[in-house]
Amino acid sequence: FLEVKSLYRNSDEYLGKSVSVAGWIRTSRISKSFGFIELNDGSFFKNLQIVVDENKIDNFAEISKLPISSSLLIEGELVKVDNAKNPIEIHATKVVVEGESDSSYPLQKKKHTFEYLRTIAHLRPRSNTFSAVFRVRSVVAYAIHKFFQERNFVYAHTPIITGSDAEGAGEMFRITTLDMTNPPLNEDGSIDFSQDFFGKEANLTVSGQLNGEIMALAFRNIYTFGPTFRAENSYTARHASEFWMVEPEISFADLEDNMELAEDLIKYIINFVLENCPEEMAFFNSFIDKGLLDRLDNIVSSDFVRITYTEAIDLLLKSDHTFEYPVEWGCDLQTEHERYITEQIYNAPVFVTDYPKDIKAFYMRANDDGKTVRAMDLLVPGVGEIIGGSQREERYEVLMDRIKEMGLKEEDYWWYLELRKFGTATHSGFGLGFERIIMYLTGVSNIRDVIPFPRTPKNAEF
Ligand code: 4AD
Ligand code: MG
């Protein structure tokens, strides 16, 4: 069977010839002796029109009664037509019904809400929107690997099961091998979870960064790309319990180099997707977010804004907008603040740097002012934060003091500290939320709709 994508892309090669395709009926309009089937074979966003004629196939009556979503094997001549929507079609000479669909198939032609489609995650990849979103997701993953591999970065695989809390924020899912019907107990009668992982405490990773730093201090430039888990019980449109993160880590590189890398990566991804998924992107622009293509075009051709946290706070304080969360120096930026800065003030992606140390992780390099750290977040219109990163604290004593000051256990981080003892180097990195960049590229506003099988609190079906 030929792929519908290759029939569209190389139609000249096949015109007038007999071809075979296999796919599912998206719609059909069939009258007494003649009709049209829109077939989707999954290889391409667009459907292929199949013309069925009573005089050309021997099972016309059977075909004309088939419900949507039935799967077919088709043979016929590929014909060019003067129609912008369907420039080619197949005039069927043979149609084999592979699997007749039940007529209760829920994805009929009418428009469904995203909320409803989430309840049928086993069928939603067949809808136009999700077909486009999940294909773009795949293409973006490829673009990310291509970007880093072209720059000679080593793809480092970091563990999912880990004993350390990379963010020091305590938002980890525990894993356990304990027999919970008869668990080991502490003296006070509570369960002794320190025995979790065959006798050692373990969790699902919240970030591959610390392992990434180990690899970067051997290979210079590395990236990770894998699943991460956060046990935040938050029901927002931008947080998932399981999400994918891309974490480059670069040695002999400071925060400026880090931001340059991040900006290059985002622009590369946008260009790659515009070039490789034009049909999907045109669809998003028409049906999800009308200004999408203009915005993306604009972004690849302009420089991202760079401001410090202190400047961002000043801008927010000066604005006449009333925020739900009050703004003052030292507060964490909430989504409403982030979106105000990037959407109302700049209408462009904005790097915010040098956050107060008290709202950032222990590993960020301290600035000389004693109050801020070399952090950077990238905020984009429509989504807010898509990247969080920093220059890392490479000074052994300073890092040790910070770990103690934050109440973290020194012995949990002994190997991380040793990296600063054996040939320390200026190094930096960031984490790009994979789902967040997909939201940004598609205009889809809920993270549940850019993950095939989302894991958010209370949601683990499918
Ligand atoms: O800002 P975060 O927490 O940074 C880190 O984890 C660092 N260790 C990264 C590094 O420097 N190597 O997370 C990075 C990004 C966020 O900017 C956001 O895009 C995404 O990961 N993210 C989430 N995406 C979906 N659901 C969640 N619960 C997320 N938490 C973070
Ligand atoms: Mg962050």
XYZ file of C-alpha atoms and ligand atoms in Angstrom, residues 167 230 338 360 364 376-377 385 387-389 431 436, ligand 2:
14
model
C 15.031 20.589 42.274
C 6.064 16.141 39.416
C 4.354 36.174 33.121
C 14.985 29.423 43.002
C 21.956 28.311 40.727
C 16.746 32.627 33.436
C 13.170 31.815 32.488
C 7.130 29.976 31.093
C 12.029 27.304 29.717
C 13.671 27.451 33.123
C 17.433 27.448 33.399
C 14.947 22.725 30.783
C 4.722 23.764 26.628
Mg 10.630 26.970 36.395
